[in-house]
Amino acid sequence: MRSAIWVSLLAAVVSAADEPEYETYDYIVVGSGPGGGPLAANLARAGYSTLLVEAGDDHGSLSVYNELSNFNVAGNDERSRWDFFVKHSDDPERELKYERLTAATLGGCAMHNAGVCSLPSADEWNWIAEITGDATWESDNMRKYLIQTEKNLYMPEGSEGHGWMSISTSDSSWAASGDWPANSILAELAELTDQDPEQVADLVNKDILTPGEDHLSSFYNMAQHGDARGRRSSPNNYIKATLADEANYPLTLALNTLVTKVLFDEDAETPTAIGTTTRFYARREVIVSGGAFNSPQILKLSGIGPAAELEEFDIPVVVDLPGVGENLGDNYEGSVVALGQAPTGGSRITGFWPGFPDDYGANQYSCAMVHTNPKSQAGSVRLVSADPQDAPDVNFRFFEHEGDQDLLELVEAANLLRESWQVAGDEVLPYDEMHPCPGTSAGNCTIAEQADMIKHQAYSHHATSTCAIGADDDVNAVLDSKFRVRGVKNLRATEEIVADAVKADEASEPKPKCKRHIK
């Protein structure tokens, strides 16, 4: 792992009279990705002195990062990747069947993802409101945080949307005027999903960020956090704009600084962050925003997590919080991949590993399948040692609960895609399928054979829920509805939820905006 300064961060309420000779801030935010970076900038813009700590360096000026089209190269760049290799199950034999057994930077994962933007359904927001009793999570209220964040470049002038993050859409004019195999396939997909194939040109221009849309069976134009020229818009831009602003906002950035733990006064009635011999203090709070893998790792190294796991590595237990690092979930991803007899367009994406993706030339074609509501969420992020530079043991435990049903639904999706390909035309057909049903004869695999292939080769890159928000009586809830870590004071945490739309009058109560993509 990259070299970095090791620091211990502390959250303490410090009075002006006895303020120590250390650097002291109102807030310390750990992690500059989509969760922590914009949050730190907004806290500073609200007038709070804020230290933003990032383990990596600033690569935002490099074309490999600031041009969206280079996301595959950026994802492979050793300067910014963490190399957290993961397991998909507890079965060693099953793990060996996975074909790919072999990030830190200012702006986090938003610097090397594909930039795709989408919104949770209203039900997801309302579910959080229901379990926590916090009505501010209701979908109607959450909409305003997207509006505060996005700088929408494709809506008519004067439309709402005035934030910092540029969002644009791709040119879909080919759907109206092109005579490509993809046009025929698109029309067939519309027919197979009960949409009007004569209206595909309009369907692919629908705005996926429009509230109230039926996102279950429709086409949409792909929204990305970038401008019309393909330049990435990310927390990196917002952080540096805040630092450079003539208003001289009180934001301090510490790069190449690896957080090891947060320290607490364990003699207090409630464990309270108080101080350390290192140089950073926080008058108000520390906010850990290290992502779905790093956030639980930092909490555990700080003594917050399942007591038995902490005791195994001689980490003093501050709070026995069983849910830290548990409840890891993700959407299953797979793809139908084939070689045509002529170029169809597209590339092969079958997972993420050093050197991804494979390139089989101009005739390759693939369609991705993403199971966004898997029934199994049984994964974990667990320590392998007390060394903060040792990557944790990450195991998704895919398909552990009701896996057969999830696999059946993925096979149905593969069959749907495969059927749509059969109208590509004589110039392209037959496709020589590579995955999940090798061969040139559509449907020459059984459901069980396809399910077995998908089970062993499914991948993911949207990990979530290792620091789960939950009800007060939920023993596995790590955070309350305001991101406060249970059982301690002056400490909040985020991981998959993006907490970046903070108003000046809500600076101590960050709110999430939308789900993000990570790789």
mmCIF file of C-alpha atoms in Angstrom, residues 67-346:
data_model
loop_
_atom_site.group_PDB
_atom_site.id
_atom_site.type_symbol
_atom_site.label_atom_id
_atom_site.label_comp_id
_atom_site.label_asym_id
_atom_site.label_seq_id
_atom_site.Cartn_x
_atom_site.Cartn_y
_atom_site.Cartn_z
ATOM 1 C CA GLU A 67 -11.949 12.880 -18.772
ATOM 2 C CA LEU A 68 -14.851 10.492 -18.235
ATOM 3 C CA SER A 69 -13.943 8.373 -21.259
ATOM 4 C CA ASN A 70 -10.765 7.281 -19.464
ATOM 5 C CA PHE A 71 -12.568 5.661 -16.544
ATOM 6 C CA ASN A 72 -11.204 2.188 -17.288
ATOM 7 C CA VAL A 73 -7.648 3.511 -17.297
ATOM 8 C CA ALA A 74 -8.293 5.513 -14.129
ATOM 9 C CA GLY A 75 -9.712 2.444 -12.421
ATOM 10 C CA ASN A 76 -6.471 0.600 -13.134
ATOM 11 C CA ASP A 77 -4.141 3.392 -12.037
ATOM 12 C CA GLU A 78 -1.959 2.219 -9.145
ATOM 13 C CA ARG A 79 -1.690 5.794 -7.897
ATOM 14 C CA SER A 80 -5.281 5.776 -6.689
ATOM 15 C CA ARG A 81 -6.514 2.233 -6.180
ATOM 16 C CA TRP A 82 -6.681 0.520 -2.792
ATOM 17 C CA ASP A 83 -6.427 -3.059 -4.115
ATOM 18 C CA PHE A 84 -9.085 -4.342 -1.723
ATOM 19 C CA PHE A 85 -9.563 -7.795 -3.193
ATOM 20 C CA VAL A 86 -12.824 -9.424 -2.183
ATOM 21 C CA LYS A 87 -14.404 -12.836 -1.796
ATOM 22 C CA HIS A 88 -17.844 -13.779 -3.059
ATOM 23 C CA SER A 89 -18.511 -16.682 -0.690
ATOM 24 C CA ASP A 90 -17.147 -18.791 2.186
ATOM 25 C CA ASP A 91 -16.651 -21.789 -0.126
ATOM 26 C CA PRO A 92 -12.969 -22.135 -1.189
ATOM 27 C CA GLU A 93 -13.867 -24.412 -4.116
ATOM 28 C CA ARG A 94 -16.437 -21.944 -5.384
ATOM 29 C CA GLU A 95 -13.923 -19.110 -5.079
ATOM 30 C CA LEU A 96 -11.452 -20.959 -7.283
ATOM 31 C CA LYS A 97 -14.037 -21.039 -10.079
ATOM 32 C CA TYR A 98 -14.054 -17.242 -10.325
ATOM 33 C CA GLU A 99 -12.117 -16.258 -13.443
ATOM 34 C CA ARG A 100 -10.549 -13.132 -11.922
ATOM 35 C CA LEU A 101 -8.651 -14.341 -8.872
ATOM 36 C CA THR A 102 -5.760 -12.287 -9.302
ATOM 37 C CA ALA A 103 -8.615 3.994 -4.326
ATOM 38 C CA ALA A 104 -7.431 6.616 -2.840
ATOM 39 C CA THR A 105 -7.249 10.062 -4.466
ATOM 40 C CA LEU A 106 -8.694 13.514 -3.861
ATOM 41 C CA GLY A 107 -12.326 13.090 -4.912
ATOM 42 C CA GLY A 108 -12.439 9.372 -4.124
ATOM 43 C CA CYS A 109 -14.283 6.922 -6.346
ATOM 44 C CA ALA A 110 -15.906 9.773 -8.260
ATOM 45 C CA MET A 111 -12.492 10.228 -9.916
ATOM 46 C CA HIS A 112 -12.451 6.858 -11.652
ATOM 47 C CA ASN A 113 -16.035 5.660 -11.961
ATOM 48 C CA ALA A 114 -18.100 5.812 -15.145
ATOM 49 C CA GLY A 115 -19.946 8.859 -13.849
ATOM 50 C CA VAL A 116 -23.427 7.346 -14.158
ATOM 51 C CA CYS A 117 -26.113 9.124 -12.114
ATOM 52 C CA SER A 118 -29.392 7.684 -10.896
ATOM 53 C CA LEU A 119 -31.780 8.068 -7.987
ATOM 54 C CA PRO A 120 -33.153 5.702 -5.372
ATOM 55 C CA SER A 121 -36.837 4.972 -5.605
ATOM 56 C CA ALA A 122 -39.238 6.825 -3.337
ATOM 57 C CA ASP A 123 -39.806 3.578 -1.424
ATOM 58 C CA GLU A 124 -36.142 3.415 -0.418
ATOM 59 C CA TRP A 125 -36.121 6.911 1.060
ATOM 60 C CA ASN A 126 -39.463 6.346 2.774
ATOM 61 C CA TRP A 127 -38.267 3.055 4.259
ATOM 62 C CA ILE A 128 -35.440 4.866 6.064
ATOM 63 C CA ALA A 129 -37.941 7.436 7.338
ATOM 64 C CA GLU A 130 -40.170 4.625 8.591
ATOM 65 C CA ILE A 131 -37.549 2.593 10.462
ATOM 66 C CA THR A 132 -35.935 5.637 12.082
ATOM 67 C CA GLY A 133 -39.031 7.732 12.670
ATOM 68 C CA ASP A 134 -37.238 10.639 10.983
ATOM 69 C CA ALA A 135 -39.567 12.254 8.437
ATOM 70 C CA THR A 136 -36.752 14.304 6.885
ATOM 71 C CA TRP A 137 -35.771 11.160 4.963
ATOM 72 C CA GLU A 138 -39.076 11.032 3.085
ATOM 73 C CA SER A 139 -38.643 11.129 -0.672
ATOM 74 C CA ASP A 140 -40.426 14.446 -1.172
ATOM 75 C CA ASN A 141 -37.970 16.116 1.182
ATOM 76 C CA MET A 142 -34.860 14.410 -0.175
ATOM 77 C CA ARG A 143 -35.443 15.768 -3.677
ATOM 78 C CA LYS A 144 -34.201 19.223 -2.672
ATOM 79 C CA TYR A 145 -30.737 17.870 -1.908
ATOM 80 C CA LEU A 146 -30.274 16.718 -5.485
ATOM 81 C CA ILE A 147 -31.372 20.159 -6.662
ATOM 82 C CA GLN A 148 -28.881 21.823 -4.330
ATOM 83 C CA THR A 149 -26.107 19.606 -5.650
ATOM 84 C CA GLU A 150 -26.643 19.302 -9.392
ATOM 85 C CA LYS A 151 -25.664 21.833 -12.022
ATOM 86 C CA ASN A 152 -27.950 20.453 -14.694
ATOM 87 C CA LEU A 153 -26.594 21.122 -18.183
ATOM 88 C CA TYR A 154 -29.357 19.538 -20.250
ATOM 89 C CA MET A 155 -32.524 21.082 -18.827
ATOM 90 C CA PRO A 156 -34.006 24.276 -20.336
ATOM 91 C CA GLU A 157 -32.478 27.508 -19.116
ATOM 92 C CA GLY A 158 -34.084 28.666 -15.894
ATOM 93 C CA SER A 159 -34.877 25.158 -14.650
ATOM 94 C CA GLU A 160 -34.160 24.322 -11.020
ATOM 95 C CA GLY A 161 -30.751 22.842 -10.370
ATOM 96 C CA HIS A 162 -28.023 25.259 -9.377
ATOM 97 C CA GLY A 163 -25.391 23.305 -7.457
ATOM 98 C CA TRP A 164 -21.741 22.503 -8.062
ATOM 99 C CA MET A 165 -21.857 19.109 -9.793
ATOM 100 C CA SER A 166 -22.248 19.289 -13.575
ATOM 101 C CA ILE A 167 -24.616 16.664 -14.955
ATOM 102 C CA SER A 168 -25.012 16.081 -18.679
ATOM 103 C CA THR A 169 -26.508 13.446 -20.959
ATOM 104 C CA SER A 170 -25.123 11.594 -23.949
ATOM 105 C CA ASP A 171 -25.992 12.211 -27.586
ATOM 106 C CA SER A 172 -28.781 9.782 -28.434
ATOM 107 C CA SER A 173 -29.553 11.098 -31.915
ATOM 108 C CA TRP A 174 -28.406 7.773 -33.365
ATOM 109 C CA ALA A 175 -31.618 6.193 -32.056
ATOM 110 C CA ALA A 176 -33.679 8.396 -34.392
ATOM 111 C CA SER A 177 -31.577 8.431 -37.535
ATOM 112 C CA GLY A 178 -29.124 5.561 -37.439
ATOM 113 C CA ASP A 179 -29.404 2.314 -39.357
ATOM 114 C CA TRP A 180 -27.147 0.226 -37.189
ATOM 115 C CA PRO A 181 -27.624 -3.210 -35.650
ATOM 116 C CA ALA A 182 -28.023 -1.424 -32.343
ATOM 117 C CA ASN A 183 -31.137 0.362 -33.666
ATOM 118 C CA SER A 184 -32.822 -2.931 -34.449
ATOM 119 C CA ILE A 185 -31.823 -4.375 -31.091
ATOM 120 C CA LEU A 186 -33.160 -1.308 -29.271
ATOM 121 C CA ALA A 187 -36.527 -1.553 -31.007
ATOM 122 C CA GLU A 188 -36.732 -5.261 -30.183
ATOM 123 C CA LEU A 189 -35.940 -4.588 -26.535
ATOM 124 C CA ALA A 190 -38.755 -2.048 -26.458
ATOM 125 C CA GLU A 191 -41.147 -4.668 -27.842
ATOM 126 C CA LEU A 192 -39.992 -7.278 -25.331
ATOM 127 C CA THR A 193 -40.484 -4.881 -22.399
ATOM 128 C CA ASP A 194 -43.986 -3.733 -23.454
ATOM 129 C CA GLN A 195 -42.876 -0.366 -24.804
ATOM 130 C CA ASP A 196 -43.647 1.158 -28.185
ATOM 131 C CA PRO A 197 -40.774 0.336 -30.592
ATOM 132 C CA GLU A 198 -41.848 3.278 -32.763
ATOM 133 C CA GLN A 199 -41.075 5.634 -29.897
ATOM 134 C CA VAL A 200 -37.576 4.467 -28.978
ATOM 135 C CA ALA A 201 -35.976 7.754 -30.056
ATOM 136 C CA ASP A 202 -38.113 9.568 -27.497
ATOM 137 C CA LEU A 203 -37.779 6.876 -24.850
ATOM 138 C CA VAL A 204 -33.967 7.021 -24.804
ATOM 139 C CA ASN A 205 -34.137 10.756 -24.170
ATOM 140 C CA LYS A 206 -36.182 10.418 -20.967
ATOM 141 C CA ASP A 207 -34.594 12.004 -17.897
ATOM 142 C CA ILE A 208 -33.725 9.339 -15.324
ATOM 143 C CA LEU A 209 -33.429 12.011 -12.622
ATOM 144 C CA THR A 210 -37.065 13.082 -12.975
ATOM 145 C CA PRO A 211 -39.028 12.310 -9.793
ATOM 146 C CA GLY A 212 -42.058 10.077 -9.979
ATOM 147 C CA GLU A 213 -40.853 8.131 -13.013
ATOM 148 C CA ASP A 214 -41.495 4.396 -13.292
ATOM 149 C CA HIS A 215 -37.920 3.167 -13.237
ATOM 150 C CA LEU A 216 -38.936 -0.475 -13.457
ATOM 151 C CA SER A 217 -39.343 -0.936 -17.206
ATOM 152 C CA SER A 218 -38.275 1.921 -19.405
ATOM 153 C CA PHE A 219 -35.433 3.413 -21.414
ATOM 154 C CA TYR A 220 -33.567 6.523 -20.284
ATOM 155 C CA ASN A 221 -30.786 8.728 -21.491
ATOM 156 C CA MET A 222 -27.663 8.145 -19.424
ATOM 157 C CA ALA A 223 -26.937 11.035 -17.073
ATOM 158 C CA GLN A 224 -23.308 11.472 -16.032
ATOM 159 C CA HIS A 225 -21.523 13.786 -13.628
ATOM 160 C CA GLY A 226 -19.548 15.588 -16.302
ATOM 161 C CA ASP A 227 -19.938 18.358 -18.834
ATOM 162 C CA ALA A 228 -20.929 18.198 -22.505
ATOM 163 C CA ARG A 229 -17.251 17.830 -23.503
ATOM 164 C CA GLY A 230 -16.838 14.730 -21.365
ATOM 165 C CA ARG A 231 -14.865 16.367 -18.588
ATOM 166 C CA ARG A 232 -15.496 14.822 -15.182
ATOM 167 C CA SER A 233 -17.270 16.841 -12.502
ATOM 168 C CA SER A 234 -16.383 15.513 -9.071
ATOM 169 C CA PRO A 235 -15.744 16.391 -5.437
ATOM 170 C CA ASN A 236 -12.177 17.160 -6.519
ATOM 171 C CA ASN A 237 -13.454 20.195 -8.446
ATOM 172 C CA TYR A 238 -15.684 21.371 -5.618
ATOM 173 C CA ILE A 239 -13.012 20.988 -2.953
ATOM 174 C CA LYS A 240 -10.455 22.949 -4.959
ATOM 175 C CA ALA A 241 -13.008 25.607 -5.886
ATOM 176 C CA THR A 242 -13.748 26.036 -2.184
ATOM 177 C CA LEU A 243 -10.050 26.328 -1.355
ATOM 178 C CA ALA A 244 -9.501 28.899 -4.124
ATOM 179 C CA ASP A 245 -12.595 30.999 -3.472
ATOM 180 C CA GLU A 246 -12.006 34.679 -2.691
ATOM 181 C CA ALA A 247 -14.310 34.285 0.321
ATOM 182 C CA ASN A 248 -11.402 32.470 1.995
ATOM 183 C CA TYR A 249 -13.528 29.672 3.407
ATOM 184 C CA PRO A 250 -11.947 27.912 6.425
ATOM 185 C CA LEU A 251 -11.145 24.609 4.703
ATOM 186 C CA THR A 252 -7.810 22.848 5.212
ATOM 187 C CA LEU A 253 -6.770 19.843 3.113
ATOM 188 C CA ALA A 254 -4.370 17.166 4.361
ATOM 189 C CA LEU A 255 -3.242 14.852 1.533
ATOM 190 C CA ASN A 256 -1.246 11.609 1.826
ATOM 191 C CA THR A 257 -2.533 11.247 5.377
ATOM 192 C CA LEU A 258 -3.743 7.825 6.464
ATOM 193 C CA VAL A 259 -6.157 7.797 9.378
ATOM 194 C CA THR A 260 -5.505 5.041 11.899
ATOM 195 C CA LYS A 261 -8.143 5.588 14.554
ATOM 196 C CA VAL A 262 -10.231 7.962 16.626
ATOM 197 C CA LEU A 263 -9.463 8.137 20.357
ATOM 198 C CA PHE A 264 -11.967 8.461 23.200
ATOM 199 C CA ASP A 265 -12.209 9.265 26.887
ATOM 200 C CA GLU A 266 -13.444 5.908 28.101
ATOM 201 C CA ASP A 267 -13.914 7.154 31.659
ATOM 202 C CA ALA A 268 -16.742 9.441 30.598
ATOM 203 C CA GLU A 269 -20.283 8.227 31.202
ATOM 204 C CA THR A 270 -20.613 7.946 27.427
ATOM 205 C CA PRO A 271 -17.328 7.338 25.551
ATOM 206 C CA THR A 272 -16.409 10.771 24.219
ATOM 207 C CA ALA A 273 -13.670 11.736 21.832
ATOM 208 C CA ILE A 274 -11.175 13.884 23.757
ATOM 209 C CA GLY A 275 -7.645 14.072 22.342
ATOM 210 C CA THR A 276 -4.341 12.511 21.412
ATOM 211 C CA THR A 277 -0.669 13.320 21.256
ATOM 212 C CA THR A 278 -0.890 14.018 17.542
ATOM 213 C CA ARG A 279 -1.704 17.384 16.033
ATOM 214 C CA PHE A 280 -5.392 17.418 15.060
ATOM 215 C CA TYR A 281 -8.300 18.367 17.323
ATOM 216 C CA ALA A 282 -11.972 18.893 16.529
ATOM 217 C CA ARG A 283 -14.116 21.238 18.594
ATOM 218 C CA ARG A 284 -17.337 19.675 17.332
ATOM 219 C CA GLU A 285 -17.057 16.316 15.569
ATOM 220 C CA VAL A 286 -15.058 13.858 13.537
ATOM 221 C CA ILE A 287 -16.924 12.510 10.496
ATOM 222 C CA VAL A 288 -15.548 9.260 9.094
ATOM 223 C CA SER A 289 -16.376 8.963 5.398
ATOM 224 C CA GLY A 290 -14.048 6.276 4.147
ATOM 225 C CA GLY A 291 -16.424 4.199 2.040
ATOM 226 C CA ALA A 292 -18.038 0.821 2.620
ATOM 227 C CA PHE A 293 -14.697 -0.859 3.353
ATOM 228 C CA ASN A 294 -12.608 1.809 5.088
ATOM 229 C CA SER A 295 -15.274 3.327 7.352
ATOM 230 C CA PRO A 296 -15.958 0.089 9.282
ATOM 231 C CA GLN A 297 -12.234 -0.650 9.358
ATOM 232 C CA ILE A 298 -11.501 2.724 10.979
ATOM 233 C CA LEU A 299 -14.331 2.326 13.481
ATOM 234 C CA LYS A 300 -13.095 -1.121 14.479
ATOM 235 C CA LEU A 301 -9.501 0.056 14.845
ATOM 236 C CA SER A 302 -10.915 2.768 17.120
ATOM 237 C CA GLY A 303 -12.600 0.207 19.370
ATOM 238 C CA ILE A 304 -16.116 0.427 17.928
ATOM 239 C CA GLY A 305 -17.458 -2.855 16.587
ATOM 240 C CA PRO A 306 -18.202 -6.482 17.512
ATOM 241 C CA ALA A 307 -16.448 -7.060 20.839
ATOM 242 C CA ALA A 308 -15.232 -10.587 20.035
ATOM 243 C CA GLU A 309 -13.602 -9.441 16.794
ATOM 244 C CA LEU A 310 -11.850 -6.512 18.478
ATOM 245 C CA GLU A 311 -10.631 -8.639 21.375
ATOM 246 C CA GLU A 312 -9.156 -11.145 18.911
ATOM 247 C CA PHE A 313 -6.704 -8.439 17.823
ATOM 248 C CA ASP A 314 -6.191 -6.912 21.292
ATOM 249 C CA ILE A 315 -8.101 -3.744 20.397
ATOM 250 C CA PRO A 316 -9.651 -2.190 23.524
ATOM 251 C CA VAL A 317 -13.434 -2.202 23.207
ATOM 252 C CA VAL A 318 -14.961 1.261 23.451
ATOM 253 C CA VAL A 319 -18.443 0.230 22.313
ATOM 254 C CA ASP A 320 -19.645 -3.272 21.491
ATOM 255 C CA LEU A 321 -21.483 -2.469 18.260
ATOM 256 C CA PRO A 322 -22.195 -5.770 16.448
ATOM 257 C CA GLY A 323 -23.338 -4.207 13.160
ATOM 258 C CA VAL A 324 -20.059 -2.486 12.263
ATOM 259 C CA GLY A 325 -18.741 -4.163 9.147
ATOM 260 C CA GLU A 326 -21.750 -6.465 8.808
ATOM 261 C CA ASN A 327 -24.789 -6.229 6.518
ATOM 262 C CA LEU A 328 -22.527 -5.732 3.474
ATOM 263 C CA GLY A 329 -24.632 -5.810 0.343
ATOM 264 C CA ASP A 330 -24.359 -5.014 -3.319
ATOM 265 C CA ASN A 331 -26.258 -5.455 -6.535
ATOM 266 C CA TYR A 332 -25.291 -8.493 -8.556
ATOM 267 C CA GLU A 333 -23.793 -7.662 -11.919
ATOM 268 C CA GLY A 334 -23.287 -9.828 -14.945
ATOM 269 C CA SER A 335 -23.391 -9.519 -18.698
ATOM 270 C CA VAL A 336 -24.174 -11.308 -21.899
ATOM 271 C CA VAL A 337 -21.005 -11.181 -23.989
ATOM 272 C CA ALA A 338 -20.537 -12.315 -27.578
ATOM 273 C CA LEU A 339 -18.558 -11.809 -30.769
ATOM 274 C CA GLY A 340 -20.492 -10.870 -33.890
ATOM 275 C CA GLN A 341 -19.555 -11.330 -37.531
ATOM 276 C CA ALA A 342 -19.159 -7.552 -37.889
ATOM 277 C CA PRO A 343 -18.872 -4.588 -35.506
ATOM 278 C CA THR A 344 -21.931 -3.962 -33.393
ATOM 279 C CA GLY A 345 -20.483 -1.467 -30.939
ATOM 280 C CA GLY A 346 -19.771 -1.821 -27.255
#
